[in-house]
PDB file of C-alpha atoms in Angstrom:
ATOM      1  CA  ASP J 165     -38.803  45.042  25.523  1.00 69.00           C
ATOM      2  CA  GLN J 166     -37.669  43.343  22.217  1.00 81.00           C
ATOM      3  CA  GLN J 167     -39.233  45.863  19.722  1.00 92.00           C
ATOM      4  CA  VAL J 168     -38.101  43.872  16.653  1.00 96.00           C
ATOM      5  CA  LYS J 169     -38.094  40.346  17.003  1.00 95.00           C
ATOM      6  CA  GLN J 170     -36.979  37.261  15.055  1.00 96.00           C
ATOM      7  CA  ASN J 171     -38.498  33.982  16.309  1.00 92.00           C
ATOM      8  CA  SER J 172     -36.427  31.642  13.978  1.00 94.00           C
ATOM      9  CA  PRO J 173     -32.954  31.438  15.341  1.00 94.00           C
ATOM     10  CA  SER J 174     -31.952  29.048  12.666  1.00 96.00           C
ATOM     11  CA  LEU J 175     -33.182  28.200   8.900  1.00 97.00           C
ATOM     12  CA  SER J 176     -31.790  25.085   6.951  1.00 97.00           C
ATOM     13  CA  VAL J 177     -32.750  25.484   3.037  1.00 97.00           C
ATOM     14  CA  GLN J 178     -31.428  23.522  -0.053  1.00 97.00           C
ATOM     15  CA  GLU J 179     -29.543  25.055  -2.459  1.00 97.00           C
ATOM     16  CA  GLY J 180     -31.443  26.242  -5.263  1.00 97.00           C
ATOM     17  CA  ARG J 181     -34.720  26.391  -3.186  1.00 97.00           C
ATOM     18  CA  ILE J 182     -36.485  29.659  -1.641  1.00 98.00           C
ATOM     19  CA  SER J 183     -35.113  30.792   1.951  1.00 98.00           C
ATOM     20  CA  ILE J 184     -38.016  32.741   3.621  1.00 98.00           C
ATOM     21  CA  LEU J 185     -36.597  34.969   6.753  1.00 98.00           C
ATOM     22  CA  ASN J 186     -39.618  36.421   8.831  1.00 98.00           C
ATOM     23  CA  CYS J 187     -39.261  39.584  11.489  1.00 98.00           C
ATOM     24  CA  ASP J 188     -41.927  41.133  13.394  1.00 97.00           C
ATOM     25  CA  TYR J 189     -41.881  44.496  15.266  1.00 97.00           C
ATOM     26  CA  THR J 190     -43.945  46.243  17.759  1.00 95.00           C
ATOM     27  CA  ASN J 191     -43.410  49.847  17.382  1.00 92.00           C
ATOM     28  CA  SER J 192     -45.813  51.480  15.020  1.00 92.00           C
ATOM     29  CA  MET J 193     -43.789  54.479  14.414  1.00 91.00           C
ATOM     30  CA  PHE J 194     -41.007  52.452  12.448  1.00 92.00           C
ATOM     31  CA  ASP J 195     -41.111  53.642   9.205  1.00 91.00           C
ATOM     32  CA  TYR J 196     -37.891  51.914   7.260  1.00 93.00           C
ATOM     33  CA  PHE J 197     -36.715  48.590   7.632  1.00 95.00           C
ATOM     34  CA  LEU J 198     -33.670  47.159   6.826  1.00 95.00           C
ATOM     35  CA  TRP J 199     -31.820  43.620   6.116  1.00 97.00           C
ATOM     36  CA  TYR J 200     -28.244  43.022   7.480  1.00 97.00           C
ATOM     37  CA  LYS J 201     -26.258  39.832   6.523  1.00 97.00           C
ATOM     38  CA  LYS J 202     -23.381  39.105   8.834  1.00 95.00           C
ATOM     39  CA  TYR J 203     -20.722  36.458   8.594  1.00 93.00           C
ATOM     40  CA  PRO J 204     -18.560  35.290  11.603  1.00 88.00           C
ATOM     41  CA  ALA J 205     -15.887  37.993  12.747  1.00 83.00           C
ATOM     42  CA  GLU J 206     -16.966  40.579  10.054  1.00 89.00           C
ATOM     43  CA  GLY J 207     -19.454  43.416  10.850  1.00 92.00           C
ATOM     44  CA  PRO J 208     -22.889  43.295   9.711  1.00 94.00           C
ATOM     45  CA  THR J 209     -23.389  44.333   5.646  1.00 95.00           C
ATOM     46  CA  PHE J 210     -26.448  45.909   4.277  1.00 94.00           C
ATOM     47  CA  LEU J 211     -28.290  43.909   2.000  1.00 96.00           C
ATOM     48  CA  ILE J 212     -31.711  45.319   1.429  1.00 96.00           C
ATOM     49  CA  SER J 213     -33.991  47.943   2.565  1.00 94.00           C
ATOM     50  CA  ILE J 214     -37.881  49.065   2.533  1.00 95.00           C
ATOM     51  CA  SER J 215     -39.962  52.222   3.121  1.00 93.00           C
ATOM     52  CA  SER J 216     -42.946  51.956   4.987  1.00 93.00           C
ATOM     53  CA  ILE J 217     -44.892  53.526   1.941  1.00 93.00           C
ATOM     54  CA  LYS J 218     -44.235  50.365   0.033  1.00 95.00           C
ATOM     55  CA  ASP J 219     -45.364  46.921   0.486  1.00 96.00           C
ATOM     56  CA  LYS J 220     -42.429  45.010  -1.452  1.00 97.00           C
ATOM     57  CA  ASN J 221     -38.878  45.898  -2.519  1.00 97.00           C
ATOM     58  CA  GLU J 222     -36.719  43.425  -4.939  1.00 97.00           C
ATOM     59  CA  ASP J 223     -32.859  43.056  -5.962  1.00 96.00           C
ATOM     60  CA  GLY J 224     -31.841  40.748  -7.903  1.00 97.00           C
ATOM     61  CA  ARG J 225     -32.352  37.092  -5.580  1.00 98.00           C
ATOM     62  CA  PHE J 226     -33.558  39.202  -2.611  1.00 98.00           C
ATOM     63  CA  THR J 227     -37.200  40.588  -2.228  1.00 98.00           C
ATOM     64  CA  VAL J 228     -38.508  42.243   1.141  1.00 98.00           C
ATOM     65  CA  PHE J 229     -42.142  42.121   1.684  1.00 98.00           C
ATOM     66  CA  LEU J 230     -43.648  44.582   4.341  1.00 98.00           C
ATOM     67  CA  ASN J 231     -47.135  43.985   6.140  1.00 97.00           C
ATOM     68  CA  LYS J 232     -47.968  47.087   7.993  1.00 95.00           C
ATOM     69  CA  SER J 233     -51.014  45.935   9.515  1.00 95.00           C
ATOM     70  CA  ALA J 234     -49.363  42.585  10.962  1.00 96.00           C
ATOM     71  CA  LYS J 235     -46.253  44.496  11.664  1.00 97.00           C
ATOM     72  CA  HIS J 236     -44.307  41.699   9.780  1.00 97.00           C
ATOM     73  CA  LEU J 237     -41.693  41.709   7.303  1.00 97.00           C
ATOM     74  CA  SER J 238     -40.002  38.904   5.315  1.00 98.00           C
ATOM     75  CA  LEU J 239     -36.831  38.288   3.113  1.00 98.00           C
ATOM     76  CA  HIS J 240     -37.235  36.000   0.531  1.00 98.00           C
ATOM     77  CA  ILE J 241     -34.074  34.538  -1.132  1.00 98.00           C
ATOM     78  CA  VAL J 242     -34.712  33.013  -4.472  1.00 97.00           C
ATOM     79  CA  PRO J 243     -32.207  30.682  -5.738  1.00 97.00           C
ATOM     80  CA  SER J 244     -30.849  30.313  -2.517  1.00 98.00           C
ATOM     81  CA  GLN J 245     -26.557  29.522  -2.608  1.00 97.00           C
ATOM     82  CA  PRO J 246     -24.375  28.454  -0.223  1.00 96.00           C
ATOM     83  CA  GLY J 247     -22.566  31.720  -0.223  1.00 95.00           C
ATOM     84  CA  ASP J 248     -25.885  32.807   1.639  1.00 97.00           C
ATOM     85  CA  SER J 249     -24.969  30.766   4.422  1.00 97.00           C
ATOM     86  CA  ALA J 250     -24.767  33.536   7.384  1.00 97.00           C
ATOM     87  CA  VAL J 251     -26.556  35.279  10.236  1.00 97.00           C
ATOM     88  CA  TYR J 252     -29.534  37.653   8.731  1.00 98.00           C
ATOM     89  CA  PHE J 253     -30.719  40.549  10.961  1.00 97.00           C
ATOM     90  CA  CYS J 254     -33.832  42.941  10.611  1.00 97.00           C
ATOM     91  CA  ALA J 255     -33.375  46.180  11.773  1.00 96.00           C
ATOM     92  CA  ALA J 256     -36.141  49.128  11.894  1.00 94.00           C
ATOM     93  CA  SER J 257     -35.875  52.833  12.233  1.00 90.00           C
ATOM     94  CA  GLY J 258     -38.500  55.473  13.288  1.00 87.00           C
ATOM     95  CA  ASP J 259     -38.315  59.314  13.995  1.00 77.00           C
ATOM     96  CA  THR J 260     -35.094  58.772  15.880  1.00 74.00           C
ATOM     97  CA  ASP J 261     -32.907  57.460  13.017  1.00 74.00           C
ATOM     98  CA  LYS J 262     -31.021  54.793  15.099  1.00 86.00           C
ATOM     99  CA  LEU J 263     -31.383  51.045  13.847  1.00 91.00           C
ATOM    100  CA  ILE J 264     -33.301  48.669  16.327  1.00 93.00           C
ATOM    101  CA  PHE J 265     -32.017  45.137  15.578  1.00 95.00           C
ATOM    102  CA  GLY J 266     -33.670  42.032  15.818  1.00 96.00           C
ATOM    103  CA  THR J 267     -31.897  38.752  17.483  1.00 95.00           C
ATOM    104  CA  GLY J 268     -30.791  37.304  14.083  1.00 96.00           C
ATOM    105  CA  THR J 269     -31.448  33.730  12.183  1.00 97.00           C
ATOM    106  CA  ARG J 270     -28.920  31.923  10.855  1.00 97.00           C
ATOM    107  CA  LEU J 271     -29.261  30.485   7.452  1.00 98.00           C
ATOM    108  CA  GLN J 272     -27.828  27.253   6.544  1.00 98.00           C
ATOM    109  CA  VAL J 273     -27.854  26.787   2.702  1.00 97.00           C
ATOM    110  CA  PHE J 274     -26.352  22.798   1.656  1.00 95.00           C
ATOM    111  CA  PRO J 275     -25.980  21.420  -1.578  1.00 92.00           C
TER     112      PRO J 275
ATOM    113  CA  ASP Q 543     -13.608  53.828  -0.486  1.00 54.00           C
ATOM    114  CA  THR Q 544     -11.788  52.329   2.053  1.00 75.00           C
ATOM    115  CA  GLY Q 545     -15.343  51.767   4.653  1.00 92.00           C
ATOM    116  CA  VAL Q 546     -15.578  51.851   8.269  1.00 96.00           C
ATOM    117  CA  SER Q 547     -11.949  50.786  10.242  1.00 96.00           C
ATOM    118  CA  GLN Q 548     -11.692  49.883  13.522  1.00 97.00           C
ATOM    119  CA  ASP Q 549      -8.989  49.294  15.699  1.00 96.00           C
ATOM    120  CA  PRO Q 550      -8.097  47.158  17.575  1.00 97.00           C
ATOM    121  CA  ARG Q 551      -9.672  44.127  16.280  1.00 96.00           C
ATOM    122  CA  HIS Q 552      -9.385  42.131  19.129  1.00 96.00           C
ATOM    123  CA  LYS Q 553      -8.628  43.414  22.806  1.00 97.00           C
ATOM    124  CA  ILE Q 554      -8.043  41.409  26.031  1.00 97.00           C
ATOM    125  CA  THR Q 555      -7.721  42.855  29.232  1.00 97.00           C
ATOM    126  CA  LYS Q 556      -8.228  42.106  32.789  1.00 97.00           C
ATOM    127  CA  ARG Q 557     -10.983  43.308  35.070  1.00 97.00           C
ATOM    128  CA  GLY Q 558     -10.585  46.719  36.406  1.00 97.00           C
ATOM    129  CA  GLN Q 559      -8.811  47.885  33.511  1.00 97.00           C
ATOM    130  CA  ASN Q 560      -9.351  50.571  30.975  1.00 98.00           C
ATOM    131  CA  VAL Q 561      -9.598  50.265  27.553  1.00 98.00           C
ATOM    132  CA  THR Q 562      -9.917  52.717  24.271  1.00 98.00           C
ATOM    133  CA  PHE Q 563     -11.286  51.876  20.815  1.00 98.00           C
ATOM    134  CA  ARG Q 564     -11.056  53.813  17.573  1.00 98.00           C
ATOM    135  CA  CYS Q 565     -13.569  53.995  14.748  1.00 98.00           C
ATOM    136  CA  ASP Q 566     -12.599  55.874  11.459  1.00 97.00           C
ATOM    137  CA  PRO Q 567     -15.840  56.478   9.704  1.00 95.00           C
ATOM    138  CA  ILE Q 568     -16.459  56.466   5.909  1.00 93.00           C
ATOM    139  CA  SER Q 569     -14.858  60.372   5.063  1.00 90.00           C
ATOM    140  CA  GLU Q 570     -17.814  61.669   3.883  1.00 87.00           C
ATOM    141  CA  HIS Q 571     -20.092  60.357   6.561  1.00 90.00           C
ATOM    142  CA  ASN Q 572     -21.284  63.200   8.999  1.00 90.00           C
ATOM    143  CA  ARG Q 573     -22.987  60.597  11.364  1.00 92.00           C
ATOM    144  CA  LEU Q 574     -21.558  57.746  13.445  1.00 95.00           C
ATOM    145  CA  TYR Q 575     -22.835  54.981  15.806  1.00 95.00           C
ATOM    146  CA  TRP Q 576     -21.522  52.800  18.416  1.00 97.00           C
ATOM    147  CA  TYR Q 577     -23.215  49.599  18.954  1.00 96.00           C
ATOM    148  CA  ARG Q 578     -22.477  46.348  21.149  1.00 96.00           C
ATOM    149  CA  GLN Q 579     -23.230  42.877  20.382  1.00 94.00           C
ATOM    150  CA  THR Q 580     -23.338  39.666  22.669  1.00 93.00           C
ATOM    151  CA  LEU Q 581     -23.326  36.043  21.150  1.00 89.00           C
ATOM    152  CA  GLY Q 582     -27.013  35.217  20.334  1.00 88.00           C
ATOM    153  CA  GLN Q 583     -28.098  38.728  20.103  1.00 92.00           C
ATOM    154  CA  GLY Q 584     -28.434  41.384  17.556  1.00 94.00           C
ATOM    155  CA  PRO Q 585     -26.562  44.625  17.779  1.00 95.00           C
ATOM    156  CA  GLU Q 586     -27.337  47.028  20.482  1.00 95.00           C
ATOM    157  CA  PHE Q 587     -27.222  50.778  20.130  1.00 94.00           C
ATOM    158  CA  LEU Q 588     -25.222  52.476  22.288  1.00 95.00           C
ATOM    159  CA  THR Q 589     -24.749  56.227  21.157  1.00 95.00           C
ATOM    160  CA  TYR Q 590     -24.409  58.338  18.045  1.00 93.00           C
ATOM    161  CA  PHE Q 591     -22.914  61.629  16.716  1.00 94.00           C
ATOM    162  CA  GLN Q 592     -23.764  63.657  14.273  1.00 91.00           C
ATOM    163  CA  ASN Q 593     -20.750  65.490  13.364  1.00 91.00           C
ATOM    164  CA  GLU Q 594     -18.962  66.310  16.651  1.00 91.00           C
ATOM    165  CA  ALA Q 595     -22.310  66.302  18.251  1.00 92.00           C
ATOM    166  CA  GLN Q 596     -23.580  63.583  20.540  1.00 92.00           C
ATOM    167  CA  LEU Q 597     -27.067  63.247  20.082  1.00 91.00           C
ATOM    168  CA  GLU Q 598     -28.268  60.232  21.888  1.00 90.00           C
ATOM    169  CA  LYS Q 599     -26.986  57.793  24.420  1.00 92.00           C
ATOM    170  CA  SER Q 600     -28.883  54.586  25.503  1.00 91.00           C
ATOM    171  CA  ARG Q 601     -29.677  53.537  29.320  1.00 87.00           C
ATOM    172  CA  LEU Q 602     -26.945  50.563  28.402  1.00 80.00           C
ATOM    173  CA  LEU Q 603     -24.151  53.256  28.174  1.00 84.00           C
ATOM    174  CA  SER Q 604     -23.191  53.438  32.190  1.00 87.00           C
ATOM    175  CA  ASP Q 605     -21.114  56.159  33.429  1.00 91.00           C
ATOM    176  CA  ARG Q 606     -18.138  53.897  32.865  1.00 95.00           C
ATOM    177  CA  PHE Q 607     -18.322  54.065  29.452  1.00 95.00           C
ATOM    178  CA  SER Q 608     -17.611  57.098  27.211  1.00 95.00           C
ATOM    179  CA  ALA Q 609     -17.276  58.235  23.547  1.00 96.00           C
ATOM    180  CA  GLU Q 610     -16.092  61.010  21.674  1.00 95.00           C
ATOM    181  CA  ARG Q 611     -16.039  62.237  18.176  1.00 95.00           C
ATOM    182  CA  PRO Q 612     -13.605  65.655  18.720  1.00 89.00           C
ATOM    183  CA  LYS Q 613     -13.278  66.950  15.299  1.00 86.00           C
ATOM    184  CA  GLY Q 614     -16.478  65.443  13.761  1.00 83.00           C
ATOM    185  CA  SER Q 615     -14.270  62.428  11.982  1.00 89.00           C
ATOM    186  CA  PHE Q 616     -12.838  59.558  13.979  1.00 95.00           C
ATOM    187  CA  SER Q 617     -14.376  58.373  17.309  1.00 97.00           C
ATOM    188  CA  THR Q 618     -13.352  56.599  20.447  1.00 97.00           C
ATOM    189  CA  LEU Q 619     -15.038  54.568  22.631  1.00 97.00           C
ATOM    190  CA  GLU Q 620     -13.532  54.151  26.386  1.00 97.00           C
ATOM    191  CA  ILE Q 621     -14.483  51.965  29.119  1.00 97.00           C
ATOM    192  CA  GLN Q 622     -13.280  52.554  32.566  1.00 97.00           C
ATOM    193  CA  ARG Q 623     -12.919  49.941  35.225  1.00 97.00           C
ATOM    194  CA  THR Q 624     -13.774  46.934  32.815  1.00 97.00           C
ATOM    195  CA  GLU Q 625     -16.274  44.124  33.844  1.00 96.00           C
ATOM    196  CA  GLN Q 626     -16.453  40.564  32.831  1.00 95.00           C
ATOM    197  CA  GLY Q 627     -19.893  41.724  31.548  1.00 94.00           C
ATOM    198  CA  ASP Q 628     -18.462  44.335  29.082  1.00 96.00           C
ATOM    199  CA  SER Q 629     -17.098  41.261  27.004  1.00 97.00           C
ATOM    200  CA  ALA Q 630     -18.927  41.871  23.554  1.00 96.00           C
ATOM    201  CA  MET Q 631     -17.996  42.837  19.783  1.00 96.00           C
ATOM    202  CA  TYR Q 632     -18.278  46.532  19.749  1.00 97.00           C
ATOM    203  CA  LEU Q 633     -19.452  47.475  16.156  1.00 97.00           C
ATOM    204  CA  CYS Q 634     -18.818  50.927  14.646  1.00 97.00           C
ATOM    205  CA  ALA Q 635     -21.056  52.254  11.777  1.00 96.00           C
ATOM    206  CA  SER Q 636     -21.404  55.453   9.874  1.00 93.00           C
ATOM    207  CA  SER Q 637     -23.846  57.093   7.532  1.00 90.00           C
ATOM    208  CA  LEU Q 638     -24.778  60.170   5.786  1.00 85.00           C
ATOM    209  CA  ARG Q 639     -27.561  62.089   7.069  1.00 74.00           C
ATOM    210  CA  GLY Q 640     -29.497  63.763   4.325  1.00 65.00           C
ATOM    211  CA  ALA Q 641     -29.070  61.157   1.564  1.00 57.00           C
ATOM    212  CA  GLY Q 642     -32.015  59.700   1.918  1.00 60.00           C
ATOM    213  CA  GLU Q 643     -33.014  56.634   3.970  1.00 62.00           C
ATOM    214  CA  GLU Q 644     -30.709  55.850   6.783  1.00 72.00           C
ATOM    215  CA  LYS Q 645     -28.284  52.982   5.727  1.00 86.00           C
ATOM    216  CA  LEU Q 646     -25.531  52.354   8.170  1.00 91.00           C
ATOM    217  CA  PHE Q 647     -22.161  51.082   7.097  1.00 93.00           C
ATOM    218  CA  PHE Q 648     -20.626  48.801   9.767  1.00 95.00           C
ATOM    219  CA  GLY Q 649     -16.821  48.011  10.174  1.00 96.00           C
ATOM    220  CA  SER Q 650     -15.705  44.719  11.259  1.00 95.00           C
ATOM    221  CA  GLY Q 651     -15.832  45.386  15.024  1.00 96.00           C
ATOM    222  CA  THR Q 652     -13.774  45.365  18.193  1.00 97.00           C
ATOM    223  CA  GLN Q 653     -13.979  41.895  20.023  1.00 96.00           C
ATOM    224  CA  LEU Q 654     -13.456  42.774  23.737  1.00 97.00           C
ATOM    225  CA  SER Q 655     -12.711  39.950  26.324  1.00 97.00           C
ATOM    226  CA  VAL Q 656     -12.449  40.803  30.090  1.00 97.00           C
ATOM    227  CA  LEU Q 657     -10.719  38.258  32.118  1.00 95.00           C
TER     228      LEU Q 657
END
């Protein structure tokens, strides 16, 4: 049972435009959500997070939106840069503290 | 801050052999996690420790897998009688419980290939 889903395996965006990565979850006990970025042959790197008491969190070019009623969150990157090309994982945690990850979305930013 | 360190980075072994991986967490972190990632999938939780206590084990962790964190610092993950299906990236992460929202810092992983 996949509790965290990223239905788009890949996304291609032109440099300077907005990248929108989506994530859906099924477990209503999740109360903390994170986005990680992963380059090949490296471990995931924390990008941004949001608590369930908020609906938006912003950090520079990265903004995460949370819609609890729809059990949906999204990551917006604007403007997108070639260095943003990586695999992005959505993750969630609840009362057990361990993170449950989605399957990832590969973002490619082209010039 | 030296980050989370994992050793070795790569391991090639023959089916049936035993392998052991080591993880050194960020020094002040009291929680340590093991995850496994296969191609096209996200990291899957295996087990985690708070200090030296193993608090949870996933059903993915068969009896051939054992993890230890003897002094609440580094951890080892051993796989006995390896199978080809064990081929994966094994990721270690650490965090500081009580620091607020739980954010895991990952190492670069150990890539295991079972021939």
